[in-house]
Amino acid sequence: MRALLLLGRFGWLSLVGLVYGLRYAVLRFGTLWIDGEDRYQAAIAKLRGRTLRRAMEKLGPTFIKLGQVMSTRRDLFPPEMIEELRQLQDHIPPFSAAEMRRTVDEDLGRHVFETLDDAPIAAASVAQVHRGTLRIQGEDVDVAVKVLRPDVRQRIERDATILRTGAKLLALHPQPGADDLVSELRTRKFWRSPSGKSVSIDDATDPVRRVRIVRPEQAWAPATGTPSQPDR
């Protein structure tokens, strides 16, 4: 079953790559009439970044994280491409309120919160944050509720297996900076375990807490789409 899931995921990655590759090829024709070498190269870099960003959003959390890592590497990519990839930090479409409430009910039980907003205050590649209130000692206390995206860990683990294979292939034909990007992605902390330990892609056997209740100041900063702590 695992092999079939990996094969299916690889097929989806290939299909998305083909579709967006063709889209890039078509849109590139529009740059042929741009005057000046500098303006032409800037337009090409921006188009590459936009195409890559949209493909990564389609592919999900692992590749969004990879794009975020890439957006910090000004030594490898031109500024126009970096500008596009940085939008992955704060323009992630949220998942549905129904999915959010189902996850909260399964992990914490029903009627835990006095209020829980359907609309998230921030949505990142692995989880999103909702405002809520808890009744504590007769008083309503504002909290932030972090909820993992549905099936996010299973998808990330499948993608990690594919990336590990890709990293081994890159070792046979090294590309400047490529191995660094994959290594940094694999060590990034994606979530927390029930004990509070930060968990990376390579910590595949550790359990994961799908819902966390934190103080509002510990939640995501809306301007960046990233939390104040390394977990998601």
PDB file of N, CA and C in Angstrom, residues 135-222:
ATOM      1  N   ARG A 135     -13.546  29.043  28.962  1.00  0.00           N
ATOM      2  CA  ARG A 135     -14.097  29.439  30.252  1.00  0.00           C
ATOM      3  C   ARG A 135     -13.194  28.872  31.344  1.00  0.00           C
ATOM      4  N   ILE A 136     -12.469  29.762  32.038  1.00  0.00           N
ATOM      5  CA  ILE A 136     -11.532  29.344  33.076  1.00  0.00           C
ATOM      6  C   ILE A 136     -11.844  30.089  34.358  1.00  0.00           C
ATOM      7  N   GLN A 137     -12.204  29.341  35.386  1.00  0.00           N
ATOM      8  CA  GLN A 137     -12.533  29.910  36.695  1.00  0.00           C
ATOM      9  C   GLN A 137     -13.542  31.045  36.586  1.00  0.00           C
ATOM     10  N   GLY A 138     -14.566  30.798  35.762  1.00  0.00           N
ATOM     11  CA  GLY A 138     -15.670  31.746  35.634  1.00  0.00           C
ATOM     12  C   GLY A 138     -15.417  32.917  34.717  1.00  0.00           C
ATOM     13  N   GLU A 139     -14.239  32.961  34.061  1.00  0.00           N
ATOM     14  CA  GLU A 139     -13.925  34.072  33.172  1.00  0.00           C
ATOM     15  C   GLU A 139     -13.615  33.546  31.771  1.00  0.00           C
ATOM     16  N   ASP A 140     -13.986  34.343  30.752  1.00  0.00           N
ATOM     17  CA  ASP A 140     -13.653  34.008  29.377  1.00  0.00           C
ATOM     18  C   ASP A 140     -12.218  34.447  29.076  1.00  0.00           C
ATOM     19  N   VAL A 141     -11.389  33.516  28.630  1.00  0.00           N
ATOM     20  CA  VAL A 141      -9.987  33.794  28.341  1.00  0.00           C
ATOM     21  C   VAL A 141      -9.743  33.619  26.849  1.00  0.00           C
ATOM     22  N   ASP A 142      -9.173  34.650  26.225  1.00  0.00           N
ATOM     23  CA  ASP A 142      -8.855  34.571  24.795  1.00  0.00           C
ATOM     24  C   ASP A 142      -7.677  33.630  24.570  1.00  0.00           C
ATOM     25  N   VAL A 143      -7.798  32.766  23.560  1.00  0.00           N
ATOM     26  CA  VAL A 143      -6.722  31.841  23.209  1.00  0.00           C
ATOM     27  C   VAL A 143      -6.574  31.794  21.701  1.00  0.00           C
ATOM     28  N   ALA A 144      -5.448  31.275  21.257  1.00  0.00           N
ATOM     29  CA  ALA A 144      -5.225  30.978  19.846  1.00  0.00           C
ATOM     30  C   ALA A 144      -5.176  29.466  19.704  1.00  0.00           C
ATOM     31  N   VAL A 145      -5.875  28.936  18.707  1.00  0.00           N
ATOM     32  CA  VAL A 145      -5.974  27.492  18.509  1.00  0.00           C
ATOM     33  C   VAL A 145      -5.260  27.138  17.210  1.00  0.00           C
ATOM     34  N   LYS A 146      -4.158  26.391  17.322  1.00  0.00           N
ATOM     35  CA  LYS A 146      -3.382  25.964  16.153  1.00  0.00           C
ATOM     36  C   LYS A 146      -3.852  24.574  15.729  1.00  0.00           C
ATOM     37  N   VAL A 147      -4.231  24.440  14.474  1.00  0.00           N
ATOM     38  CA  VAL A 147      -4.771  23.181  13.964  1.00  0.00           C
ATOM     39  C   VAL A 147      -3.974  22.743  12.742  1.00  0.00           C
ATOM     40  N   LEU A 148      -3.450  21.509  12.774  1.00  0.00           N
ATOM     41  CA  LEU A 148      -2.730  20.976  11.614  1.00  0.00           C
ATOM     42  C   LEU A 148      -3.660  20.790  10.431  1.00  0.00           C
ATOM     43  N   ARG A 149      -3.133  20.967   9.252  1.00  0.00           N
ATOM     44  CA  ARG A 149      -3.900  20.706   8.040  1.00  0.00           C
ATOM     45  C   ARG A 149      -4.239  19.216   7.941  1.00  0.00           C
ATOM     46  N   PRO A 150      -5.397  18.874   7.337  1.00  0.00           N
ATOM     47  CA  PRO A 150      -5.822  17.467   7.252  1.00  0.00           C
ATOM     48  C   PRO A 150      -4.781  16.595   6.541  1.00  0.00           C
ATOM     49  N   ASP A 151      -4.465  15.465   7.131  1.00  0.00           N
ATOM     50  CA  ASP A 151      -3.549  14.470   6.555  1.00  0.00           C
ATOM     51  C   ASP A 151      -2.175  15.049   6.220  1.00  0.00           C
ATOM     52  N   VAL A 152      -1.809  16.143   6.879  1.00  0.00           N
ATOM     53  CA  VAL A 152      -0.581  16.831   6.490  1.00  0.00           C
ATOM     54  C   VAL A 152       0.650  15.972   6.759  1.00  0.00           C
ATOM     55  N   ARG A 153       0.662  15.235   7.868  1.00  0.00           N
ATOM     56  CA  ARG A 153       1.870  14.479   8.181  1.00  0.00           C
ATOM     57  C   ARG A 153       2.088  13.360   7.173  1.00  0.00           C
ATOM     58  N   GLN A 154       1.015  12.636   6.811  1.00  0.00           N
ATOM     59  CA  GLN A 154       1.170  11.541   5.852  1.00  0.00           C
ATOM     60  C   GLN A 154       1.702  12.065   4.520  1.00  0.00           C
ATOM     61  N   ARG A 155       1.175  13.215   4.086  1.00  0.00           N
ATOM     62  CA  ARG A 155       1.628  13.771   2.807  1.00  0.00           C
ATOM     63  C   ARG A 155       3.085  14.225   2.883  1.00  0.00           C
ATOM     64  N   ILE A 156       3.458  14.844   3.998  1.00  0.00           N
ATOM     65  CA  ILE A 156       4.836  15.309   4.154  1.00  0.00           C
ATOM     66  C   ILE A 156       5.797  14.139   4.192  1.00  0.00           C
ATOM     67  N   GLU A 157       5.405  13.055   4.874  1.00  0.00           N
ATOM     68  CA  GLU A 157       6.294  11.894   4.941  1.00  0.00           C
ATOM     69  C   GLU A 157       6.477  11.256   3.565  1.00  0.00           C
ATOM     70  N   ARG A 158       5.409  11.216   2.754  1.00  0.00           N
ATOM     71  CA  ARG A 158       5.560  10.688   1.389  1.00  0.00           C
ATOM     72  C   ARG A 158       6.470  11.585   0.564  1.00  0.00           C
ATOM     73  N   ASP A 159       6.271  12.902   0.698  1.00  0.00           N
ATOM     74  CA  ASP A 159       7.120  13.835  -0.044  1.00  0.00           C
ATOM     75  C   ASP A 159       8.574  13.732   0.419  1.00  0.00           C
ATOM     76  N   ALA A 160       8.774  13.522   1.725  1.00  0.00           N
ATOM     77  CA  ALA A 160      10.129  13.410   2.246  1.00  0.00           C
ATOM     78  C   ALA A 160      10.852  12.214   1.644  1.00  0.00           C
ATOM     79  N   THR A 161      10.133  11.109   1.476  1.00  0.00           N
ATOM     80  CA  THR A 161      10.735   9.923   0.855  1.00  0.00           C
ATOM     81  C   THR A 161      11.168  10.235  -0.572  1.00  0.00           C
ATOM     82  N   ILE A 162      10.313  10.949  -1.304  1.00  0.00           N
ATOM     83  CA  ILE A 162      10.652  11.322  -2.677  1.00  0.00           C
ATOM     84  C   ILE A 162      11.842  12.274  -2.706  1.00  0.00           C
ATOM     85  N   LEU A 163      11.878  13.227  -1.765  1.00  0.00           N
ATOM     86  CA  LEU A 163      12.993  14.180  -1.713  1.00  0.00           C
ATOM     87  C   LEU A 163      14.300  13.494  -1.338  1.00  0.00           C
ATOM     88  N   ARG A 164      14.227  12.509  -0.443  1.00  0.00           N
ATOM     89  CA  ARG A 164      15.447  11.769  -0.102  1.00  0.00           C
ATOM     90  C   ARG A 164      16.003  11.070  -1.330  1.00  0.00           C
ATOM     91  N   THR A 165      15.104  10.463  -2.116  1.00  0.00           N
ATOM     92  CA  THR A 165      15.538   9.804  -3.351  1.00  0.00           C
ATOM     93  C   THR A 165      16.149  10.820  -4.307  1.00  0.00           C
ATOM     94  N   GLY A 166      15.490  11.988  -4.394  1.00  0.00           N
ATOM     95  CA  GLY A 166      16.022  13.042  -5.254  1.00  0.00           C
ATOM     96  C   GLY A 166      17.386  13.523  -4.795  1.00  0.00           C
ATOM     97  N   ALA A 167      17.569  13.610  -3.464  1.00  0.00           N
ATOM     98  CA  ALA A 167      18.863  14.046  -2.936  1.00  0.00           C
ATOM     99  C   ALA A 167      19.967  13.053  -3.289  1.00  0.00           C
ATOM    100  N   LYS A 168      19.641  11.760  -3.260  1.00  0.00           N
ATOM    101  CA  LYS A 168      20.627  10.745  -3.634  1.00  0.00           C
ATOM    102  C   LYS A 168      21.007  10.861  -5.110  1.00  0.00           C
ATOM    103  N   LEU A 169      20.004  11.172  -5.953  1.00  0.00           N
ATOM    104  CA  LEU A 169      20.295  11.351  -7.376  1.00  0.00           C
ATOM    105  C   LEU A 169      21.151  12.592  -7.606  1.00  0.00           C
ATOM    106  N   LEU A 170      20.858  13.659  -6.822  1.00  0.00           N
ATOM    107  CA  LEU A 170      21.661  14.869  -6.949  1.00  0.00           C
ATOM    108  C   LEU A 170      23.108  14.623  -6.537  1.00  0.00           C
ATOM    109  N   ALA A 171      23.309  13.695  -5.610  1.00  0.00           N
ATOM    110  CA  ALA A 171      24.671  13.383  -5.180  1.00  0.00           C
ATOM    111  C   ALA A 171      25.484  12.788  -6.328  1.00  0.00           C
ATOM    112  N   LEU A 172      24.796  12.136  -7.265  1.00  0.00           N
ATOM    113  CA  LEU A 172      25.486  11.576  -8.425  1.00  0.00           C
ATOM    114  C   LEU A 172      25.832  12.656  -9.441  1.00  0.00           C
ATOM    115  N   HIS A 173      24.992  13.692  -9.481  1.00  0.00           N
ATOM    116  CA  HIS A 173      25.216  14.814 -10.404  1.00  0.00           C
ATOM    117  C   HIS A 173      25.024  16.114  -9.626  1.00  0.00           C
ATOM    118  N   PRO A 174      25.979  16.513  -8.795  1.00  0.00           N
ATOM    119  CA  PRO A 174      25.807  17.649  -7.887  1.00  0.00           C
ATOM    120  C   PRO A 174      25.416  18.938  -8.605  1.00  0.00           C
ATOM    121  N   GLN A 175      24.467  19.666  -7.996  1.00  0.00           N
ATOM    122  CA  GLN A 175      24.069  20.978  -8.471  1.00  0.00           C
ATOM    123  C   GLN A 175      24.356  21.980  -7.354  1.00  0.00           C
ATOM    124  N   PRO A 176      24.948  23.130  -7.660  1.00  0.00           N
ATOM    125  CA  PRO A 176      25.314  24.092  -6.621  1.00  0.00           C
ATOM    126  C   PRO A 176      24.115  24.478  -5.759  1.00  0.00           C
ATOM    127  N   GLY A 177      24.227  24.252  -4.452  1.00  0.00           N
ATOM    128  CA  GLY A 177      23.190  24.678  -3.523  1.00  0.00           C
ATOM    129  C   GLY A 177      22.020  23.730  -3.380  1.00  0.00           C
ATOM    130  N   ALA A 178      21.797  22.810  -4.316  1.00  0.00           N
ATOM    131  CA  ALA A 178      20.601  21.964  -4.286  1.00  0.00           C
ATOM    132  C   ALA A 178      20.593  21.048  -3.070  1.00  0.00           C
ATOM    133  N   ASP A 179      21.743  20.423  -2.774  1.00  0.00           N
ATOM    134  CA  ASP A 179      21.809  19.521  -1.626  1.00  0.00           C
ATOM    135  C   ASP A 179      21.599  20.284  -0.325  1.00  0.00           C
ATOM    136  N   ASP A 180      22.096  21.526  -0.248  1.00  0.00           N
ATOM    137  CA  ASP A 180      21.890  22.359   0.941  1.00  0.00           C
ATOM    138  C   ASP A 180      20.404  22.613   1.174  1.00  0.00           C
ATOM    139  N   LEU A 181      19.663  22.885   0.111  1.00  0.00           N
ATOM    140  CA  LEU A 181      18.231  23.164   0.240  1.00  0.00           C
ATOM    141  C   LEU A 181      17.484  21.962   0.794  1.00  0.00           C
ATOM    142  N   VAL A 182      17.759  20.786   0.245  1.00  0.00           N
ATOM    143  CA  VAL A 182      17.076  19.572   0.710  1.00  0.00           C
ATOM    144  C   VAL A 182      17.455  19.273   2.157  1.00  0.00           C
ATOM    145  N   SER A 183      18.734  19.425   2.512  1.00  0.00           N
ATOM    146  CA  SER A 183      19.185  19.160   3.882  1.00  0.00           C
ATOM    147  C   SER A 183      18.532  20.108   4.870  1.00  0.00           C
ATOM    148  N   GLU A 184      18.434  21.397   4.509  1.00  0.00           N
ATOM    149  CA  GLU A 184      17.803  22.371   5.404  1.00  0.00           C
ATOM    150  C   GLU A 184      16.320  22.066   5.584  1.00  0.00           C
ATOM    151  N   LEU A 185      15.657  21.673   4.518  1.00  0.00           N
ATOM    152  CA  LEU A 185      14.238  21.337   4.606  1.00  0.00           C
ATOM    153  C   LEU A 185      14.019  20.165   5.551  1.00  0.00           C
ATOM    154  N   ARG A 186      14.862  19.135   5.442  1.00  0.00           N
ATOM    155  CA  ARG A 186      14.681  17.922   6.249  1.00  0.00           C
ATOM    156  C   ARG A 186      14.888  18.181   7.730  1.00  0.00           C
ATOM    157  N   THR A 187      15.651  19.212   8.102  1.00  0.00           N
ATOM    158  CA  THR A 187      15.903  19.487   9.513  1.00  0.00           C
ATOM    159  C   THR A 187      14.969  20.543  10.076  1.00  0.00           C
ATOM    160  N   ARG A 188      14.150  21.160   9.253  1.00  0.00           N
ATOM    161  CA  ARG A 188      13.206  22.160   9.753  1.00  0.00           C
ATOM    162  C   ARG A 188      12.124  21.506  10.611  1.00  0.00           C
ATOM    163  N   LYS A 189      11.703  22.225  11.646  1.00  0.00           N
ATOM    164  CA  LYS A 189      10.691  21.702  12.556  1.00  0.00           C
ATOM    165  C   LYS A 189       9.300  22.027  12.012  1.00  0.00           C
ATOM    166  N   PHE A 190       8.506  20.979  11.758  1.00  0.00           N
ATOM    167  CA  PHE A 190       7.200  21.138  11.150  1.00  0.00           C
ATOM    168  C   PHE A 190       6.072  21.192  12.182  1.00  0.00           C
ATOM    169  N   TRP A 191       6.237  20.551  13.329  1.00  0.00           N
ATOM    170  CA  TRP A 191       5.139  20.442  14.299  1.00  0.00           C
ATOM    171  C   TRP A 191       5.710  20.086  15.653  1.00  0.00           C
ATOM    172  N   ARG A 192       4.814  19.852  16.640  1.00  0.00           N
ATOM    173  CA  ARG A 192       5.259  19.424  17.964  1.00  0.00           C
ATOM    174  C   ARG A 192       4.618  18.091  18.325  1.00  0.00           C
ATOM    175  N   SER A 193       5.336  17.319  19.138  1.00  0.00           N
ATOM    176  CA  SER A 193       4.803  16.069  19.664  1.00  0.00           C
ATOM    177  C   SER A 193       3.960  16.381  20.895  1.00  0.00           C
ATOM    178  N   PRO A 194       3.169  15.410  21.407  1.00  0.00           N
ATOM    179  CA  PRO A 194       2.387  15.651  22.622  1.00  0.00           C
ATOM    180  C   PRO A 194       3.230  16.098  23.810  1.00  0.00           C
ATOM    181  N   SER A 195       4.500  15.700  23.854  1.00  0.00           N
ATOM    182  CA  SER A 195       5.364  16.097  24.960  1.00  0.00           C
ATOM    183  C   SER A 195       5.928  17.502  24.793  1.00  0.00           C
ATOM    184  N   GLY A 196       5.695  18.115  23.629  1.00  0.00           N
ATOM    185  CA  GLY A 196       6.193  19.459  23.370  1.00  0.00           C
ATOM    186  C   GLY A 196       7.462  19.504  22.550  1.00  0.00           C
ATOM    187  N   LYS A 197       8.008  18.338  22.197  1.00  0.00           N
ATOM    188  CA  LYS A 197       9.238  18.279  21.408  1.00  0.00           C
ATOM    189  C   LYS A 197       8.982  18.743  19.977  1.00  0.00           C
ATOM    190  N   SER A 198       9.887  19.551  19.431  1.00  0.00           N
ATOM    191  CA  SER A 198       9.794  19.947  18.032  1.00  0.00           C
ATOM    192  C   SER A 198      10.149  18.764  17.147  1.00  0.00           C
ATOM    193  N   VAL A 199       9.378  18.556  16.079  1.00  0.00           N
ATOM    194  CA  VAL A 199       9.518  17.371  15.236  1.00  0.00           C
ATOM    195  C   VAL A 199       9.802  17.795  13.800  1.00  0.00           C
ATOM    196  N   SER A 200      10.822  17.189  13.197  1.00  0.00           N
ATOM    197  CA  SER A 200      11.172  17.474  11.808  1.00  0.00           C
ATOM    198  C   SER A 200      10.692  16.345  10.900  1.00  0.00           C
ATOM    199  N   ILE A 201      10.908  16.488   9.598  1.00  0.00           N
ATOM    200  CA  ILE A 201      10.539  15.451   8.640  1.00  0.00           C
ATOM    201  C   ILE A 201      11.200  14.120   8.991  1.00  0.00           C
ATOM    202  N   ASP A 202      12.454  14.162   9.403  1.00  0.00           N
ATOM    203  CA  ASP A 202      13.192  12.931   9.655  1.00  0.00           C
ATOM    204  C   ASP A 202      12.770  12.218  10.937  1.00  0.00           C
ATOM    205  N   ASP A 203      11.981  12.899  11.796  1.00  0.00           N
ATOM    206  CA  ASP A 203      11.489  12.263  13.023  1.00  0.00           C
ATOM    207  C   ASP A 203      10.176  11.553  12.733  1.00  0.00           C
ATOM    208  N   ALA A 204      10.224  10.589  11.808  1.00  0.00           N
ATOM    209  CA  ALA A 204       8.993  10.014  11.258  1.00  0.00           C
ATOM    210  C   ALA A 204       8.206   9.173  12.256  1.00  0.00           C
ATOM    211  N   THR A 205       8.859   8.678  13.324  1.00  0.00           N
ATOM    212  CA  THR A 205       8.160   7.800  14.249  1.00  0.00           C
ATOM    213  C   THR A 205       7.552   8.540  15.437  1.00  0.00           C
ATOM    214  N   ASP A 206       7.852   9.812  15.594  1.00  0.00           N
ATOM    215  CA  ASP A 206       7.328  10.556  16.733  1.00  0.00           C
ATOM    216  C   ASP A 206       5.852  10.869  16.552  1.00  0.00           C
ATOM    217  N   PRO A 207       5.052  10.752  17.630  1.00  0.00           N
ATOM    218  CA  PRO A 207       3.640  11.140  17.536  1.00  0.00           C
ATOM    219  C   PRO A 207       3.510  12.647  17.380  1.00  0.00           C
ATOM    220  N   VAL A 208       2.375  13.076  16.853  1.00  0.00           N
ATOM    221  CA  VAL A 208       2.161  14.495  16.563  1.00  0.00           C
ATOM    222  C   VAL A 208       0.855  14.963  17.197  1.00  0.00           C
ATOM    223  N   ARG A 209       0.899  16.146  17.785  1.00  0.00           N
ATOM    224  CA  ARG A 209      -0.291  16.773  18.343  1.00  0.00           C
ATOM    225  C   ARG A 209      -0.941  17.632  17.264  1.00  0.00           C
ATOM    226  N   ARG A 210      -2.200  17.335  16.928  1.00  0.00           N
ATOM    227  CA  ARG A 210      -2.854  18.037  15.813  1.00  0.00           C
ATOM    228  C   ARG A 210      -3.460  19.366  16.222  1.00  0.00           C
ATOM    229  N   VAL A 211      -3.775  19.541  17.508  1.00  0.00           N
ATOM    230  CA  VAL A 211      -4.393  20.784  17.977  1.00  0.00           C
ATOM    231  C   VAL A 211      -3.619  21.283  19.192  1.00  0.00           C
ATOM    232  N   ARG A 212      -3.239  22.554  19.167  1.00  0.00           N
ATOM    233  CA  ARG A 212      -2.573  23.173  20.312  1.00  0.00           C
ATOM    234  C   ARG A 212      -3.301  24.454  20.681  1.00  0.00           C
ATOM    235  N   ILE A 213      -3.445  24.674  21.993  1.00  0.00           N
ATOM    236  CA  ILE A 213      -4.054  25.895  22.509  1.00  0.00           C
ATOM    237  C   ILE A 213      -2.943  26.723  23.134  1.00  0.00           C
ATOM    238  N   VAL A 214      -2.765  27.947  22.637  1.00  0.00           N
ATOM    239  CA  VAL A 214      -1.686  28.809  23.128  1.00  0.00           C
ATOM    240  C   VAL A 214      -2.232  30.197  23.399  1.00  0.00           C
ATOM    241  N   ARG A 215      -1.430  31.017  24.046  1.00  0.00           N
ATOM    242  CA  ARG A 215      -1.802  32.414  24.244  1.00  0.00           C
ATOM    243  C   ARG A 215      -1.771  33.137  22.898  1.00  0.00           C
ATOM    244  N   PRO A 216      -2.623  34.134  22.709  1.00  0.00           N
ATOM    245  CA  PRO A 216      -2.671  34.827  21.406  1.00  0.00           C
ATOM    246  C   PRO A 216      -1.322  35.357  20.946  1.00  0.00           C
ATOM    247  N   GLU A 217      -0.476  35.832  21.881  1.00  0.00           N
ATOM    248  CA  GLU A 217       0.813  36.396  21.471  1.00  0.00           C
ATOM    249  C   GLU A 217       1.784  35.333  20.969  1.00  0.00           C
ATOM    250  N   GLN A 218       1.457  34.040  21.187  1.00  0.00           N
ATOM    251  CA  GLN A 218       2.313  32.969  20.688  1.00  0.00           C
ATOM    252  C   GLN A 218       1.897  32.491  19.305  1.00  0.00           C
ATOM    253  N   ALA A 219       0.803  33.014  18.793  1.00  0.00           N
ATOM    254  CA  ALA A 219       0.300  32.563  17.496  1.00  0.00           C
ATOM    255  C   ALA A 219       1.093  33.196  16.371  1.00  0.00           C
ATOM    256  N   TRP A 220       0.689  32.842  15.138  1.00  0.00           N
ATOM    257  CA  TRP A 220       1.394  33.360  13.961  1.00  0.00           C
ATOM    258  C   TRP A 220       1.338  34.874  13.879  1.00  0.00           C
ATOM    259  N   ALA A 221       2.420  35.441  13.361  1.00  0.00           N
ATOM    260  CA  ALA A 221       2.409  36.846  12.984  1.00  0.00           C
ATOM    261  C   ALA A 221       1.786  36.937  11.607  1.00  0.00           C
ATOM    262  N   PRO A 222       0.622  37.627  11.439  1.00  0.00           N
ATOM    263  CA  PRO A 222      -0.058  37.655  10.141  1.00  0.00           C
ATOM    264  C   PRO A 222       0.798  38.170   8.997  1.00  0.00           C
TER     265      PRO A 222
END
